[in-house]
PDB file of C-alpha atoms in Angstrom:
ATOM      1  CA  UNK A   1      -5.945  10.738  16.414  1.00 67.00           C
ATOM      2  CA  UNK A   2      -5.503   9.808  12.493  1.00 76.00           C
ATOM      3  CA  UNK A   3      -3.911   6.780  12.992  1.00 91.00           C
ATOM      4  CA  UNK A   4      -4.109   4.767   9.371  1.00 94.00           C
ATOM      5  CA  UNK A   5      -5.553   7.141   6.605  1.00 95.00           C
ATOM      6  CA  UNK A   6      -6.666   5.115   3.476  1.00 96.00           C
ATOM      7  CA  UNK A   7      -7.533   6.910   0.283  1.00 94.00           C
ATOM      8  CA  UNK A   8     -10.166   6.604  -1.414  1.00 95.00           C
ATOM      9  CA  UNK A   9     -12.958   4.583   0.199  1.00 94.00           C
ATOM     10  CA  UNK A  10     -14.599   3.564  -2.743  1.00 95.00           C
ATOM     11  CA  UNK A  11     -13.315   3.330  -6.764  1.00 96.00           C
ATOM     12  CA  UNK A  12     -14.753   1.798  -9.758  1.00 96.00           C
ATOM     13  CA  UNK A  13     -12.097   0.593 -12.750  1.00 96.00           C
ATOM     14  CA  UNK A  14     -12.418  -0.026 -15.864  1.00 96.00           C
ATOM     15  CA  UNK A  15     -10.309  -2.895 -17.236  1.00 97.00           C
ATOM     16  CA  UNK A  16      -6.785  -2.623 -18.066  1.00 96.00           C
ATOM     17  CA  UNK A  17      -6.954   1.676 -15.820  1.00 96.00           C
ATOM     18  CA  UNK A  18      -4.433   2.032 -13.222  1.00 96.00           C
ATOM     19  CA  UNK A  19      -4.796   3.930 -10.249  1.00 96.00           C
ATOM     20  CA  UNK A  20      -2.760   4.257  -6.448  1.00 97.00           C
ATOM     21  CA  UNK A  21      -4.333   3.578  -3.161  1.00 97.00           C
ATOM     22  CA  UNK A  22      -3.259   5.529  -0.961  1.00 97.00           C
ATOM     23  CA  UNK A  23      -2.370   5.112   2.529  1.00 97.00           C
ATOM     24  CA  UNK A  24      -0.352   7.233   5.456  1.00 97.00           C
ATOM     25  CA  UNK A  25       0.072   6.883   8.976  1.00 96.00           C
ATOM     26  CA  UNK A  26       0.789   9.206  12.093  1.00 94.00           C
ATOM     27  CA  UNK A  27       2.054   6.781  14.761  1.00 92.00           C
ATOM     28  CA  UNK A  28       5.974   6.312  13.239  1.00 91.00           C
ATOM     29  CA  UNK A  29       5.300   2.807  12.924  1.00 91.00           C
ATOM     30  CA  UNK A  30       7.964   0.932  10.860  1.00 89.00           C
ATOM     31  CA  UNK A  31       5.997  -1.839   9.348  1.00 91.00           C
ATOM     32  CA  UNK A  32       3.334  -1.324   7.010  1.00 93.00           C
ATOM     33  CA  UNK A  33       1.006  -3.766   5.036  1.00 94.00           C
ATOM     34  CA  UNK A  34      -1.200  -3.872   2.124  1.00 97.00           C
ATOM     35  CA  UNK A  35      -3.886  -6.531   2.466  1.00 96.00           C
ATOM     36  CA  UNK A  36      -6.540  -7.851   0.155  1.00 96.00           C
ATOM     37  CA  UNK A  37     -10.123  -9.392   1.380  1.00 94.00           C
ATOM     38  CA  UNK A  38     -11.951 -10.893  -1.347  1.00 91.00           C
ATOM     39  CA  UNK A  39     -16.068 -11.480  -0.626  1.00 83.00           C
ATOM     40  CA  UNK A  40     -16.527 -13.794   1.935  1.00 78.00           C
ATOM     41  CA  UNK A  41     -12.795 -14.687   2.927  1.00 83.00           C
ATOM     42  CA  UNK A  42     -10.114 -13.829   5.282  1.00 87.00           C
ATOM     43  CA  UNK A  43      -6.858 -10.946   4.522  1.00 93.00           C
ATOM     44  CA  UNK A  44      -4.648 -11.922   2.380  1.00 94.00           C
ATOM     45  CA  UNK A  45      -1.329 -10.144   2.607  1.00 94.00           C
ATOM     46  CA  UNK A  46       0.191  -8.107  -1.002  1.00 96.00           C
ATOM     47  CA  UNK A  47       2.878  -6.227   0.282  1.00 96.00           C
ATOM     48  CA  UNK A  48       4.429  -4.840   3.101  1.00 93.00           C
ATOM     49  CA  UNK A  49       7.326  -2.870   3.933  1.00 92.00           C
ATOM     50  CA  UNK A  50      10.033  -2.845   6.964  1.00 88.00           C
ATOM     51  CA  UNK A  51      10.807   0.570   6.694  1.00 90.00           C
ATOM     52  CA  UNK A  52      11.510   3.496   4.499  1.00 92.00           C
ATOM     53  CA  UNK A  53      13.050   2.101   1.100  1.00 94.00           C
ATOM     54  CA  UNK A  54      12.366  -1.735   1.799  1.00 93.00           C
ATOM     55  CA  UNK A  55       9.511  -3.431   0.451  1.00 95.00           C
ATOM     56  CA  UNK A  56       8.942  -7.134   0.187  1.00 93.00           C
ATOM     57  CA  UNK A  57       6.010  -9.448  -1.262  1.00 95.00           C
ATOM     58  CA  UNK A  58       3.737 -10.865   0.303  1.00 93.00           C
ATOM     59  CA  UNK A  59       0.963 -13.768  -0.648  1.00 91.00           C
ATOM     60  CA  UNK A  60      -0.239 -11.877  -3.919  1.00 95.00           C
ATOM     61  CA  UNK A  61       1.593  -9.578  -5.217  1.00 96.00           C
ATOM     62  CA  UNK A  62       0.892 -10.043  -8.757  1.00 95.00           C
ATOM     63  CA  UNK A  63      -0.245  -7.064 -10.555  1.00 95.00           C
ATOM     64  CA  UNK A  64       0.797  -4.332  -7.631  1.00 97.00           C
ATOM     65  CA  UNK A  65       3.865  -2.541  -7.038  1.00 97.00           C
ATOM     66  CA  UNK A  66       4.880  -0.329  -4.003  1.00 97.00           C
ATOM     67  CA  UNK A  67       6.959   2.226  -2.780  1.00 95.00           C
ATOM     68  CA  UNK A  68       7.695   3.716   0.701  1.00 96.00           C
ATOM     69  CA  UNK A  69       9.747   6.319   0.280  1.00 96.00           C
ATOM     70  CA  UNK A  70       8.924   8.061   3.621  1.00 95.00           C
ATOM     71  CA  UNK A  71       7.936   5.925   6.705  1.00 94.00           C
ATOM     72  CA  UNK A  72       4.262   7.662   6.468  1.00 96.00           C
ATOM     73  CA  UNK A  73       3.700   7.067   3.419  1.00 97.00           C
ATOM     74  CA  UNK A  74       3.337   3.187   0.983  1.00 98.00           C
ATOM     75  CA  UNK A  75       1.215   3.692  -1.378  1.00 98.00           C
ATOM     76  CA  UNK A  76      -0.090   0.866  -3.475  1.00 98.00           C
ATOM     77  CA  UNK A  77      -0.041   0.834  -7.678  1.00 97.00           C
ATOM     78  CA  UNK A  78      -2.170  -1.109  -9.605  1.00 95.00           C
ATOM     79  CA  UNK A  79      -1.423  -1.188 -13.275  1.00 89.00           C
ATOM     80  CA  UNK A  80      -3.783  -2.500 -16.191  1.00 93.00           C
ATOM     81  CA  UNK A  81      -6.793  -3.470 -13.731  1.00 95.00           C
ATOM     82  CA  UNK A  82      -8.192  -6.834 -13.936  1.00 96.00           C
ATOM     83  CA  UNK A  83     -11.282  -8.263 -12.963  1.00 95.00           C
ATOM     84  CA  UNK A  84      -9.657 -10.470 -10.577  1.00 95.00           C
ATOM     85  CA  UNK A  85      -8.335  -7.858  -8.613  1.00 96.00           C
ATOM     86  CA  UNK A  86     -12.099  -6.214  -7.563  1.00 96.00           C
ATOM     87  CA  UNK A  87     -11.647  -6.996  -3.702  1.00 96.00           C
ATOM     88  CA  UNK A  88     -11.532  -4.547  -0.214  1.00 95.00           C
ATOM     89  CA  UNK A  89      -8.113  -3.357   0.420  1.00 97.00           C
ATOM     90  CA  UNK A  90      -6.991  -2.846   3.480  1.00 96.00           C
ATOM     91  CA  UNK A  91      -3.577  -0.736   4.921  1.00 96.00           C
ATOM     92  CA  UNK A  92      -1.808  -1.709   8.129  1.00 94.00           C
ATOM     93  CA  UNK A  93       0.708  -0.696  10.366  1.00 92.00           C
ATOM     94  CA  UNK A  94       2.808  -1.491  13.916  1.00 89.00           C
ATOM     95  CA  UNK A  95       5.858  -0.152  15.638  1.00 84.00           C
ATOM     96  CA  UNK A  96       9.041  -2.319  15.448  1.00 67.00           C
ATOM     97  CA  UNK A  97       9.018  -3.302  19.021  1.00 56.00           C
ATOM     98  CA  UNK A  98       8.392  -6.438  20.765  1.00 52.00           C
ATOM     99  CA  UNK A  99       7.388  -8.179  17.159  1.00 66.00           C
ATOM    100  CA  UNK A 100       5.328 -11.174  18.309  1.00 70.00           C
ATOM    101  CA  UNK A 101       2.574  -9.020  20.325  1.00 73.00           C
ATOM    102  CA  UNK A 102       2.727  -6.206  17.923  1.00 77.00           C
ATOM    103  CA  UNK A 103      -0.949  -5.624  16.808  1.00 84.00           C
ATOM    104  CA  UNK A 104      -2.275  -3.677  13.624  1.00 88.00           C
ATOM    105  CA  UNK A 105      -3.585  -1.121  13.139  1.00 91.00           C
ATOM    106  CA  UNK A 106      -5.875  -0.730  10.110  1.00 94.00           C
ATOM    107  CA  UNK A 107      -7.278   2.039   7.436  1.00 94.00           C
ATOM    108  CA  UNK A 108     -11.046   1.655   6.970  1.00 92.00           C
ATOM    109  CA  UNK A 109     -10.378   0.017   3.632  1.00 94.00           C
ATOM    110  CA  UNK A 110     -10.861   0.358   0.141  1.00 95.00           C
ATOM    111  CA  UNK A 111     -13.640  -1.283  -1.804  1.00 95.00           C
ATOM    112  CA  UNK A 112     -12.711  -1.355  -5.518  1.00 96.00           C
ATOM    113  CA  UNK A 113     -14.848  -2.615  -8.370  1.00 96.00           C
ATOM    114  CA  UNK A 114     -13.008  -3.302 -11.455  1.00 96.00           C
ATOM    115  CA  UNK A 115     -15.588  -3.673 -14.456  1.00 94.00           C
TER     116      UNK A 115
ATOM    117  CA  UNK B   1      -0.966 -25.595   4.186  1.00 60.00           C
ATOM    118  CA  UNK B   2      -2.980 -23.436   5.737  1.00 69.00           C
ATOM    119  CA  UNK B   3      -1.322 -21.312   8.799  1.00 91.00           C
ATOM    120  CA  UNK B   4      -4.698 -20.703  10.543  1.00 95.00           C
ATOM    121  CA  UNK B   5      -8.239 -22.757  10.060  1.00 95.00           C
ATOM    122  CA  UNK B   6     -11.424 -21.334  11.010  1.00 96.00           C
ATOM    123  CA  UNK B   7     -14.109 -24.288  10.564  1.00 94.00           C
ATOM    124  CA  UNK B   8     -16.882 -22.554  11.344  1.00 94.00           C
ATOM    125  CA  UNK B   9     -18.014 -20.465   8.355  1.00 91.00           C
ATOM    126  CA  UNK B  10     -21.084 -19.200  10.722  1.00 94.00           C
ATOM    127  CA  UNK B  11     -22.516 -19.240  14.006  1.00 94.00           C
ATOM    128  CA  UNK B  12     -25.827 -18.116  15.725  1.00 96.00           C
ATOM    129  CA  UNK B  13     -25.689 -17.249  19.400  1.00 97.00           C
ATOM    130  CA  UNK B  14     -28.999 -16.150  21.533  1.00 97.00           C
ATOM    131  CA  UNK B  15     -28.617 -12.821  23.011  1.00 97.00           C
ATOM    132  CA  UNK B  16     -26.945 -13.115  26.694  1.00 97.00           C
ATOM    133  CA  UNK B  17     -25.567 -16.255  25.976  1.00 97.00           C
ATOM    134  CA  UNK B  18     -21.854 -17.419  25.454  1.00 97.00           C
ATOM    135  CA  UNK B  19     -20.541 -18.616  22.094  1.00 97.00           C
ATOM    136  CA  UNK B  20     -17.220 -20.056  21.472  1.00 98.00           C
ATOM    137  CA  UNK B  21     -15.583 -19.312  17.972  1.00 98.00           C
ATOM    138  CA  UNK B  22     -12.993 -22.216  16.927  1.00 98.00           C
ATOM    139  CA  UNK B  23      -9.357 -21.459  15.327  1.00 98.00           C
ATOM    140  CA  UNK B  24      -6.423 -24.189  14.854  1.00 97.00           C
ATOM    141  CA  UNK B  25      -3.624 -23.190  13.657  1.00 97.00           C
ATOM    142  CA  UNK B  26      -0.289 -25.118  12.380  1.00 95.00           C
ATOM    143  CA  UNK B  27       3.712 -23.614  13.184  1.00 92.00           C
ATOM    144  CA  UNK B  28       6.277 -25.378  13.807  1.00 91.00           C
ATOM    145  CA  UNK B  29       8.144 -21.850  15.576  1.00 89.00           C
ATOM    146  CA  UNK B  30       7.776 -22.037  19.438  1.00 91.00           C
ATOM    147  CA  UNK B  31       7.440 -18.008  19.907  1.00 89.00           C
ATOM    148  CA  UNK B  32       4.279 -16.623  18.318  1.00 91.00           C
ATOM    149  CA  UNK B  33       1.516 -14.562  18.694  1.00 91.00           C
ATOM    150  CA  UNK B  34      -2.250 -15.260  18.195  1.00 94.00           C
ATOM    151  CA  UNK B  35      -4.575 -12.669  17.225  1.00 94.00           C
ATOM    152  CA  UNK B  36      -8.864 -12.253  16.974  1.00 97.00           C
ATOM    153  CA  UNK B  37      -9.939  -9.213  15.180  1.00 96.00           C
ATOM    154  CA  UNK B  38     -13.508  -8.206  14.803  1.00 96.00           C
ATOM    155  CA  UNK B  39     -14.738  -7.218  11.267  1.00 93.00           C
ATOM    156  CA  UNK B  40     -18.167  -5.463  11.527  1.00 94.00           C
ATOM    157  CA  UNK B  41     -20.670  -4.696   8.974  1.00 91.00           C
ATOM    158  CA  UNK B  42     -18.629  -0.949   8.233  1.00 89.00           C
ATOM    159  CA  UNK B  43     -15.672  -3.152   7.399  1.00 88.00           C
ATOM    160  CA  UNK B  44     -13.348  -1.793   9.849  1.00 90.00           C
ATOM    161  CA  UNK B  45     -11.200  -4.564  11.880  1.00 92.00           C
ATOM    162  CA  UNK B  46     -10.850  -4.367  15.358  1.00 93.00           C
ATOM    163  CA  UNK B  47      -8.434  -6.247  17.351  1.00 93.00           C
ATOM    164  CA  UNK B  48      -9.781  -7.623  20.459  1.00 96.00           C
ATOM    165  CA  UNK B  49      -7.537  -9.771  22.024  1.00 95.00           C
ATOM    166  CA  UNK B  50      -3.799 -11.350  21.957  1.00 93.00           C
ATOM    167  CA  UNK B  51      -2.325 -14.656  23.015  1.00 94.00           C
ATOM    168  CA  UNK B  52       1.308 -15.410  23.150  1.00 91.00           C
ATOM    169  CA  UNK B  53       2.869 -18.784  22.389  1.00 92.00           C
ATOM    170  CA  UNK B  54       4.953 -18.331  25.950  1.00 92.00           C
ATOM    171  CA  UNK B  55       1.939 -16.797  27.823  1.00 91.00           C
ATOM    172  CA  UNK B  56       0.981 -19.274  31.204  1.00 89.00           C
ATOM    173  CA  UNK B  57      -2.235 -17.854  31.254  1.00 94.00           C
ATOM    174  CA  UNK B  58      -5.460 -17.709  28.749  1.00 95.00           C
ATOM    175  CA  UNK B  59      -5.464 -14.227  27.783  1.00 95.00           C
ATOM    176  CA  UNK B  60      -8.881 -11.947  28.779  1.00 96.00           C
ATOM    177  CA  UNK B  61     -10.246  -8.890  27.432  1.00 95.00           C
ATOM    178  CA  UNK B  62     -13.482  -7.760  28.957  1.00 96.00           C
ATOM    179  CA  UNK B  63     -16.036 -10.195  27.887  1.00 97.00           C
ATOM    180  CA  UNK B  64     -13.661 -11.984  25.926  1.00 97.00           C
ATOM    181  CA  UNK B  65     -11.291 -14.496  26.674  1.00 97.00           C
ATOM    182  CA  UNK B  66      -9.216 -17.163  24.976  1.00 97.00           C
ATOM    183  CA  UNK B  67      -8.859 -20.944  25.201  1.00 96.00           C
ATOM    184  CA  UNK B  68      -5.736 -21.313  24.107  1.00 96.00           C
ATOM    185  CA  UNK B  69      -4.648 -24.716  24.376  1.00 96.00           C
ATOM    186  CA  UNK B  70      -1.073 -24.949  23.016  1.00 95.00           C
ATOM    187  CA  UNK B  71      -0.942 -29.216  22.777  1.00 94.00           C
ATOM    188  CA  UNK B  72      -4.086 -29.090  20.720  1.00 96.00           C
ATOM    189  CA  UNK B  73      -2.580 -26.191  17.992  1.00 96.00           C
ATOM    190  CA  UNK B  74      -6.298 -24.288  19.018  1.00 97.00           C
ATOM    191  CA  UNK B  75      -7.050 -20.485  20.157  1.00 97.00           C
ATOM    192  CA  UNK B  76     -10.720 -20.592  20.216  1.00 98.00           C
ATOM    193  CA  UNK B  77     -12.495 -16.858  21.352  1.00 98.00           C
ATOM    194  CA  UNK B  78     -14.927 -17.475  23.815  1.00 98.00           C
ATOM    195  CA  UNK B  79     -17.603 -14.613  23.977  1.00 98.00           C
ATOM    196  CA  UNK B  80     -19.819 -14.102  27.727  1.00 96.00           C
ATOM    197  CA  UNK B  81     -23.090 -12.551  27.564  1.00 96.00           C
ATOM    198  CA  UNK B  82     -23.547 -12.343  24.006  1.00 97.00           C
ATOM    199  CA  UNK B  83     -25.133  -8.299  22.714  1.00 97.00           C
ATOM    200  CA  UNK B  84     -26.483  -7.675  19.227  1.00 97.00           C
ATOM    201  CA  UNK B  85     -23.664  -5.682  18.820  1.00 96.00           C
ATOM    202  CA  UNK B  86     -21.382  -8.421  18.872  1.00 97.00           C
ATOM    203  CA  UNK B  87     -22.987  -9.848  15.533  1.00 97.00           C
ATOM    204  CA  UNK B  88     -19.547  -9.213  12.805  1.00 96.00           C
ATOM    205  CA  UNK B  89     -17.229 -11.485  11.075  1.00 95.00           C
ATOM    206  CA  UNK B  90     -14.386 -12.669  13.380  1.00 97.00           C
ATOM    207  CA  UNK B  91     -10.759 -13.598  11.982  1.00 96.00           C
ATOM    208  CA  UNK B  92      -8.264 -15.581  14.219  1.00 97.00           C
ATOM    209  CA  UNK B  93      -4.376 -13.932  12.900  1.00 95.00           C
ATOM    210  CA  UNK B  94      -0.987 -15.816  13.259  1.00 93.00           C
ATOM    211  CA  UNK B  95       2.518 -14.087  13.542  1.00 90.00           C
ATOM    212  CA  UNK B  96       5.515 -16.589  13.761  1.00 87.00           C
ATOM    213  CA  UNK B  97       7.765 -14.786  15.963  1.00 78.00           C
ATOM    214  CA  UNK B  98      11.070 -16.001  13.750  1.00 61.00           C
ATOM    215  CA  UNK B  99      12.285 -13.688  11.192  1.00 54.00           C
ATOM    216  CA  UNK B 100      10.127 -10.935   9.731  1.00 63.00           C
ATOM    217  CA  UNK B 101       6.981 -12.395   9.559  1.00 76.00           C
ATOM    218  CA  UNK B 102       3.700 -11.122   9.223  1.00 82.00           C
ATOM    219  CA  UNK B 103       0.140 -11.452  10.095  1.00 88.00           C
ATOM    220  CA  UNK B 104      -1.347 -14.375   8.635  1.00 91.00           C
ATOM    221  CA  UNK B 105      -5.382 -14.152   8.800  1.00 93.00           C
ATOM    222  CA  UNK B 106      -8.137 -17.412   8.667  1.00 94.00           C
ATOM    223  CA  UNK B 107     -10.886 -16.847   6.764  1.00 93.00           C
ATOM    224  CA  UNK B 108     -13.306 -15.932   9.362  1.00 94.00           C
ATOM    225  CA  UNK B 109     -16.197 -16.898  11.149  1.00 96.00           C
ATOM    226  CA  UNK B 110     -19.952 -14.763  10.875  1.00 96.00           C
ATOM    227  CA  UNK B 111     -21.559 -14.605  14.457  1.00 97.00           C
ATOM    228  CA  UNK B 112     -25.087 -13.597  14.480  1.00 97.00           C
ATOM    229  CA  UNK B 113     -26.326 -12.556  17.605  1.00 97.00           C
ATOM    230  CA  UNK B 114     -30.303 -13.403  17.910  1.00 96.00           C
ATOM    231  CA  UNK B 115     -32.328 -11.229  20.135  1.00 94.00           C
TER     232      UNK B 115
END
């Protein structure tokens, strides 16, 4: 079982690169998430999306953009790479149903280093 | 404001033993859904255990449970019999069940487990 697939684990930047993380899942969920955890600190959320076509912002979404084109597939853009944005990212998903109890389920993260 | 407070930034707990992580958390919604997930050292997050605003009972899981006392705003994650394997950040999550809301994460507490 697959579940969330994030690509790549790990990346280095240099400042002002761009570069997607990628993420799929196999489940059908609707909902998928982008999160951010900076060193020491809880998720905070970037993007997410309710289905194929519909994205909305989250807590941070300065200096990302996403798509979600297919409902396996939101990948997440980062254009001219700052500093600031060196953190662990992490991809999420859950099914539409009963939306209060709805868990998610998580890649294993991306650690990027921008230098 | 802050959706979800985790005062504890970390906690030691003697092997065997029972620790209680804290987690207030602020909504004025009456449906919603409280979350712990379990960060290990690999970085993945695990959920462990759910709570829901309407829920008569203190949800269990194994050797967890939660103290969710709705008057006091707190879902604190009581641990039993404490392993080394237990020792991992721990985030208490938030979803407001109005509208399309997501998962709003603390910043997490680290339990060491002490043999």
């Amino acid at each position: 079982n697959a579940g969330v697939t994030q690509t790549p684990k790990f990346r280095i930047l240099k400042i002002g690169q761009s570069m997607t993380l990628q993420c799929t899942q196999d489940m059908n969920h609707n909902y998928m998430y982008w999160y951010r955890q900076d060193p020491g600190m809880g998720l905070k959320l970037i993007y997410y999306s309710v289905g194929a076509g519909i994205t909305d912002k989250g807590e941070v979404p300065n200096g990302y953009n996403v798509s979600r084109s297919t409902t396996e597939d939101f990948p997440l853009r980062l254009e001219l790479a700052a500093p600031s944005q060196t953190s662990v990212y992490f991809c999420a998903s859950s099914s539409k149903r009963d939306r209060v109890n709805e868990k998610l389920f998580f890649g294993s993260g991306t650690q990027l280093s921008v230098l | 404001a802050q959706k979800i407070t985790q005062t504890q930034p970390g906690m030691f707990v003697q092997e065997k033993e029972a620790v209680t992580l804290d987690c207030t958390y602020d909504t004025s919604d009456p449906s919603y859904g409280l979350f712990w997930y379990k960060q290990p050292s690999s970085g993945e997050m695990i959920f462990l255990i759910y709570q829901g605003s309407y829920d008569q009972q203190n949800a269990t899981e194994g050797r967890y449970s939660l103290n969710f006392q709705k008057a006091r705003k707190s879902a604190n994650l009581v641990i039993s019999a404490s392993q080394l394997g237990d020792s991992a950040m721990y985030f208490c999550a938030m979803r407001e069940g109005s509208g399309n809301t997501p998962l709003v994460f603390g910043k997490g507490t680290r339990l060491s487990v002490i043999a």
